[in-house]
Structures are given as C-alpha cells and as structure tokens.
PDB file of C-alpha atoms in Angstrom:
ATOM      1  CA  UNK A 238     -16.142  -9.793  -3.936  1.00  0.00           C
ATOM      2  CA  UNK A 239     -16.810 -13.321  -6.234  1.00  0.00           C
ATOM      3  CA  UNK A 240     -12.987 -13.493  -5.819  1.00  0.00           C
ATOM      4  CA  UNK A 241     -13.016 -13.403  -1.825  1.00  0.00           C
ATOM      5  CA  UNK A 242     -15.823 -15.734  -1.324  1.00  0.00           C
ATOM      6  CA  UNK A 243     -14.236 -18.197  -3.965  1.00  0.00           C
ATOM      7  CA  UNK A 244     -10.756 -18.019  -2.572  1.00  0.00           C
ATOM      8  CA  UNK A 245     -12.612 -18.447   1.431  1.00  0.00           C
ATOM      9  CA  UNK A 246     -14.742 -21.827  -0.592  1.00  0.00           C
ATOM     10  CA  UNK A 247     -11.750 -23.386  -2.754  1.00  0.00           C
ATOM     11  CA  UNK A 248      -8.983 -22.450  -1.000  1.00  0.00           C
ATOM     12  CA  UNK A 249      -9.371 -22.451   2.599  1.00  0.00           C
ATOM     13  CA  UNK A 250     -12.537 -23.825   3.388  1.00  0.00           C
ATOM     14  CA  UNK A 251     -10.936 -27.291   1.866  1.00  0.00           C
ATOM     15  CA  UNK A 252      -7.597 -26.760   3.127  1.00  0.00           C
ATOM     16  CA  UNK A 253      -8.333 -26.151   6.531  1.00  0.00           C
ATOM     17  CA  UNK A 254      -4.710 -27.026   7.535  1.00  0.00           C
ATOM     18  CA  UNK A 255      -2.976 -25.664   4.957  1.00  0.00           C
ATOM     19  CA  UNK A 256      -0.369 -23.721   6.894  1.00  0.00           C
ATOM     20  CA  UNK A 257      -0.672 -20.662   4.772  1.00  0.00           C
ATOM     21  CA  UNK A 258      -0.928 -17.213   5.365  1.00  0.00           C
ATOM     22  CA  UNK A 259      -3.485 -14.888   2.861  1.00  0.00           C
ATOM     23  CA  UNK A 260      -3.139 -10.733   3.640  1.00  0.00           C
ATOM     24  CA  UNK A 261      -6.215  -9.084   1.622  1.00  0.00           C
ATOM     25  CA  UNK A 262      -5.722  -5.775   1.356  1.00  0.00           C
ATOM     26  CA  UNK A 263      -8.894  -3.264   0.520  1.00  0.00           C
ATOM     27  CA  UNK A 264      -9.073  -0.325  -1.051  1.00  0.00           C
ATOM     28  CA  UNK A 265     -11.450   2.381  -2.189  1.00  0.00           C
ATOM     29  CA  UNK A 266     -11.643   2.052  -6.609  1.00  0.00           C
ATOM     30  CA  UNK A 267     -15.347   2.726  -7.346  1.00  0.00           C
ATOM     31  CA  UNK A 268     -17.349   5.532  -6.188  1.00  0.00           C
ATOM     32  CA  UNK A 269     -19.189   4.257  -2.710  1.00  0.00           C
ATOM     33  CA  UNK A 270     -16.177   1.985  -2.147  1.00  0.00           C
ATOM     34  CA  UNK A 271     -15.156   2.501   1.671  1.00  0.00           C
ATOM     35  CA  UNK A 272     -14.239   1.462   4.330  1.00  0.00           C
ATOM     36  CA  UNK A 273     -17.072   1.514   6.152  1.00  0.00           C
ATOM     37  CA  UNK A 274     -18.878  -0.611   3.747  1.00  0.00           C
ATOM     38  CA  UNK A 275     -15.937  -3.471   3.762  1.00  0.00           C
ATOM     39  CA  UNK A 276     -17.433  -6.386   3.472  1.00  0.00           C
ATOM     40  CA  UNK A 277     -15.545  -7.945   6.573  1.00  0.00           C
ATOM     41  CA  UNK A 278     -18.160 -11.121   6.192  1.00  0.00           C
ATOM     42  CA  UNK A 279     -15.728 -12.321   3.336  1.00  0.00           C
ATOM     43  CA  UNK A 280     -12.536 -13.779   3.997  1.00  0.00           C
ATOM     44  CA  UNK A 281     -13.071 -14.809   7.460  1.00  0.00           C
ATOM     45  CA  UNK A 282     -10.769 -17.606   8.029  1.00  0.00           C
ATOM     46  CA  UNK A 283      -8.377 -16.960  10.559  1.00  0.00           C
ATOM     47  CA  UNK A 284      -5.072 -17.165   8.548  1.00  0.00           C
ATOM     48  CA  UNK A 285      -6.360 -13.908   6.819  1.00  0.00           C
ATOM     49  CA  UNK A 286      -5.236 -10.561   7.600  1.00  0.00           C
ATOM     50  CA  UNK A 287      -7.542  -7.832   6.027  1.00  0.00           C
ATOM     51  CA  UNK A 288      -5.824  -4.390   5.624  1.00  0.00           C
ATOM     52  CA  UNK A 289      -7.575  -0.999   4.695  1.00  0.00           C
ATOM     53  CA  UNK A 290      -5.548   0.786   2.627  1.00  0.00           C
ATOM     54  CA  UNK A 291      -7.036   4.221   1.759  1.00  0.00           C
ATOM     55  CA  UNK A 292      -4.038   5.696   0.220  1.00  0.00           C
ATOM     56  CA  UNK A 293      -3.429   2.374  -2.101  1.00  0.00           C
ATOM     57  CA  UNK A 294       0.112   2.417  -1.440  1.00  0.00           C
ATOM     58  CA  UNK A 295       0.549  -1.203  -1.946  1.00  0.00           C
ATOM     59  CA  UNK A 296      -1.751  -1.888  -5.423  1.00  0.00           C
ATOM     60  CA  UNK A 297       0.295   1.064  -6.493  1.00  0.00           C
ATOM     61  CA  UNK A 298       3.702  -0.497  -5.284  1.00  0.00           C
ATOM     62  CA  UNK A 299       3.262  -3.429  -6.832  1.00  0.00           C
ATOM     63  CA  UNK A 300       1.368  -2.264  -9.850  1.00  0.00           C
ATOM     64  CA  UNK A 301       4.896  -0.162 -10.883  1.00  0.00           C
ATOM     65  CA  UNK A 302       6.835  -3.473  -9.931  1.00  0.00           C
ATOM     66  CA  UNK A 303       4.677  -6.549 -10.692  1.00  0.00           C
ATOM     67  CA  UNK A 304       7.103  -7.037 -14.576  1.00  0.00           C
ATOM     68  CA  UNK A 305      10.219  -7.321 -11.995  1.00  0.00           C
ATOM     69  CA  UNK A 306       8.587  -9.753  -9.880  1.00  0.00           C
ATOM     70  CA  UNK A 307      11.183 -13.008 -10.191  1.00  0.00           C
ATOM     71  CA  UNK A 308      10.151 -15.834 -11.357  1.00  0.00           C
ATOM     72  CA  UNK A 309       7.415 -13.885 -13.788  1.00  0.00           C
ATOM     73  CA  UNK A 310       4.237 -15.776 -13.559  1.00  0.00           C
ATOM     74  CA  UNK A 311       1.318 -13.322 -14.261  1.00  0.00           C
ATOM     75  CA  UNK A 312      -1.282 -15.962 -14.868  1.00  0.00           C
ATOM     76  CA  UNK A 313      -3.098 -16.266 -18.191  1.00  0.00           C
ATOM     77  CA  UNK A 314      -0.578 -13.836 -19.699  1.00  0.00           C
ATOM     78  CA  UNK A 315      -3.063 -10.283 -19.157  1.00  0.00           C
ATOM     79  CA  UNK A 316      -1.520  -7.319 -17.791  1.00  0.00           C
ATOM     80  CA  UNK A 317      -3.214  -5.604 -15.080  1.00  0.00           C
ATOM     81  CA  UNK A 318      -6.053  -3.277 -16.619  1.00  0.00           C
ATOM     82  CA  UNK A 319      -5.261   0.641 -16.988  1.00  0.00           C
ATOM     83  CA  UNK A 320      -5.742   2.289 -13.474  1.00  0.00           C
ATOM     84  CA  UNK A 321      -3.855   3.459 -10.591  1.00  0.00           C
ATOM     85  CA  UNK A 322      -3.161   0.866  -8.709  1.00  0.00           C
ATOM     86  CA  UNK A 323      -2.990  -3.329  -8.857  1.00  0.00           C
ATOM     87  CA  UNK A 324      -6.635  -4.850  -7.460  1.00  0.00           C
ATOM     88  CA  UNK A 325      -8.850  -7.658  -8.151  1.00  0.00           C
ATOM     89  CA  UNK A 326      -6.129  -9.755  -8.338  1.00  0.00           C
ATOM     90  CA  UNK A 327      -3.731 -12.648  -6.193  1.00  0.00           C
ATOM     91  CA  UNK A 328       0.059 -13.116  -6.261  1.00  0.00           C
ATOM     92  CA  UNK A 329       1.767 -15.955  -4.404  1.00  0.00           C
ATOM     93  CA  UNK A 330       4.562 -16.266  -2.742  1.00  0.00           C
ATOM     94  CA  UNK A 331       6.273 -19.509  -1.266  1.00  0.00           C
ATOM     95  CA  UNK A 332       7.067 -20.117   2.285  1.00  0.00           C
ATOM     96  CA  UNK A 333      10.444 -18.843   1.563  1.00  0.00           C
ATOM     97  CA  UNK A 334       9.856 -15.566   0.295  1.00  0.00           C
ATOM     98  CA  UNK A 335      12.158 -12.579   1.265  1.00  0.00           C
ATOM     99  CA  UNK A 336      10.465  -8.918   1.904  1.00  0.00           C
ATOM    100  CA  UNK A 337      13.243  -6.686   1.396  1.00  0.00           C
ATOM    101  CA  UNK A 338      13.148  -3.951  -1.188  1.00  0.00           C
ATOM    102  CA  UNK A 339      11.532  -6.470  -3.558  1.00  0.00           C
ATOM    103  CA  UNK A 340      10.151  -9.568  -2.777  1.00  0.00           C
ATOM    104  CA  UNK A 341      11.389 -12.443  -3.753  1.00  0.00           C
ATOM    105  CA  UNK A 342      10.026 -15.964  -4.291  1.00  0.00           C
ATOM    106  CA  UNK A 343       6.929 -15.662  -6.684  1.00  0.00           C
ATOM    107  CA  UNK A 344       5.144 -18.760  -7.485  1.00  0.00           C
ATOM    108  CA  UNK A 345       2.507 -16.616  -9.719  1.00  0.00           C
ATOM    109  CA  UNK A 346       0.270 -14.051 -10.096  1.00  0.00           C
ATOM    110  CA  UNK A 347      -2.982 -13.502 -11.636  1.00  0.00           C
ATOM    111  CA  UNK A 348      -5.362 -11.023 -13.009  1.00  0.00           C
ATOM    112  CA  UNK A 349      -8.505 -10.744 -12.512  1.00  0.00           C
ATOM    113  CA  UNK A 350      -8.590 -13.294  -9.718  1.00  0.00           C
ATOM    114  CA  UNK A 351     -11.941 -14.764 -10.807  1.00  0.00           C
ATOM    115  CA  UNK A 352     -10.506 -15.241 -14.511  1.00  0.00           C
ATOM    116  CA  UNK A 353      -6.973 -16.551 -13.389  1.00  0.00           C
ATOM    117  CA  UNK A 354      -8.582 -18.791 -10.427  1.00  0.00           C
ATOM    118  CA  UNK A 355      -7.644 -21.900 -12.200  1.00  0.00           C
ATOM    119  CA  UNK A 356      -3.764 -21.441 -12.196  1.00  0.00           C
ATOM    120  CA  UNK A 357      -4.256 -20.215  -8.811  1.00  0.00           C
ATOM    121  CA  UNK A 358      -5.587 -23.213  -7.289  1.00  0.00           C
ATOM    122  CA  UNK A 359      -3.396 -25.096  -9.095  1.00  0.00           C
ATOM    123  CA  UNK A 360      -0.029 -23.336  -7.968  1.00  0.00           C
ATOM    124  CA  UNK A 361      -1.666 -22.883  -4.605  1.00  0.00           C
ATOM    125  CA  UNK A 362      -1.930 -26.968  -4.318  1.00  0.00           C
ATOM    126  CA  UNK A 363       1.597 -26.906  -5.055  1.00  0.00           C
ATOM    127  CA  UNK A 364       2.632 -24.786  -3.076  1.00  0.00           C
ATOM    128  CA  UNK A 365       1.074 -26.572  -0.071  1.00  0.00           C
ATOM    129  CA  UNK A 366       1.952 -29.728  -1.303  1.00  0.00           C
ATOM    130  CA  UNK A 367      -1.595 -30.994  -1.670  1.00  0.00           C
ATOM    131  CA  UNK A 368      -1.661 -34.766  -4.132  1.00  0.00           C
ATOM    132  CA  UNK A 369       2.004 -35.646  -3.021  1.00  0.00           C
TER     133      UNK A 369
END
C-alpha cells in the first residue's frame, strides 16, 4: 500500500498534467487479501484504472516473461522474490508501446516499488519529459 500512496504523492499528485496512463492491478497474496477489502482510497487519480484480478493472470504473465521484456531495465538489478506471480512492483512503458503477444517499449521496471522508487521517478520524469 506505501507504494500506491507514494506513486498517487510523487507521481501524480505533482504531475497533474502529465498525460499518462497508470493500470494497478490487485490481487489476493496474503491471507485476508480480497477484494472486498481493496483499498480503493489509494490511487484515486483519474488516469488510474484499478483491476481485480483474482486469478493473477497478469503478475503470473509477466512474472514468466519480465527477463524478455526489451529494453531490460529491472531497476536496482533484484529479481522478483520467489512466489507465484509478479506484485509489489511498477514497469513502464513509453507512449509508444505495442501490446501484441509481448509488449514492447520498456523504459524500466522495478522491484519492490518502494525500494526501486528512485529510478522510477526518475525514468517516469523522462518519460513525460519533465526538466526539458
């Protein structure tokens, strides 16, 4: 949850016109996670789209596929932690990114988001051209 509220505060609280587009996807990983209890306070700008995902088809999708992700930016370096699907996490795409079978266009990734928030603000100021 540190990672919602943070990315809401830093990212689009101060970029208010940032023409961006942020999809959080939830999902249940510890015992009393559900969706009932989503905490649909966080996140509430209106770029975001928030998306239960019970079955964790896309943490597990891109879990097995985040190595092929082109260009390979995972942050600080860490591989995702042992479990069964990617969470607690970001990846960025540019305004150019293609959604076919993989996507392309990867500016980074990072893992957890808390601990990689640094390289995502940075590459997220780039990518909206923020300083030039």
């Amino acid at each position: 949850m540190a990672g919602a509220r943070w990315a809401q505060s830093e990212l689009l609280d101060k970029n208010p016109k940032a023409d961006v587009r942020v999809f959080a996807i939830w999902f249940r990983m510890y015992p009393g996670d559900a969706e009932s209890k989503w905490p649909r306070g966080l996140l509430t700008d209106t770029r975001v789209e928030h998306r239960w995902d019970e079955p964790k088809a896309a943490g597990r999708w891109f879990l097995t596929r985040l190595t092929t992700l082109r260009p390979s930016r995972g942050g600080d370096g860490k591989f995702p932690q042992q479990a069964d699907a990617l969470w607690d996490c970001y990846l960025l795409f540019d305004r150019n990114a293609a959604w076919n079978d993989t996507p392309t266009g990867v500016l980074s990734w990072g893992y957890t988001l808390m601990r990689t928030r640094d390289q995502l603000l940075k590459d997220f100021q780039f990518a909206i051209g923020a300083g030039q």
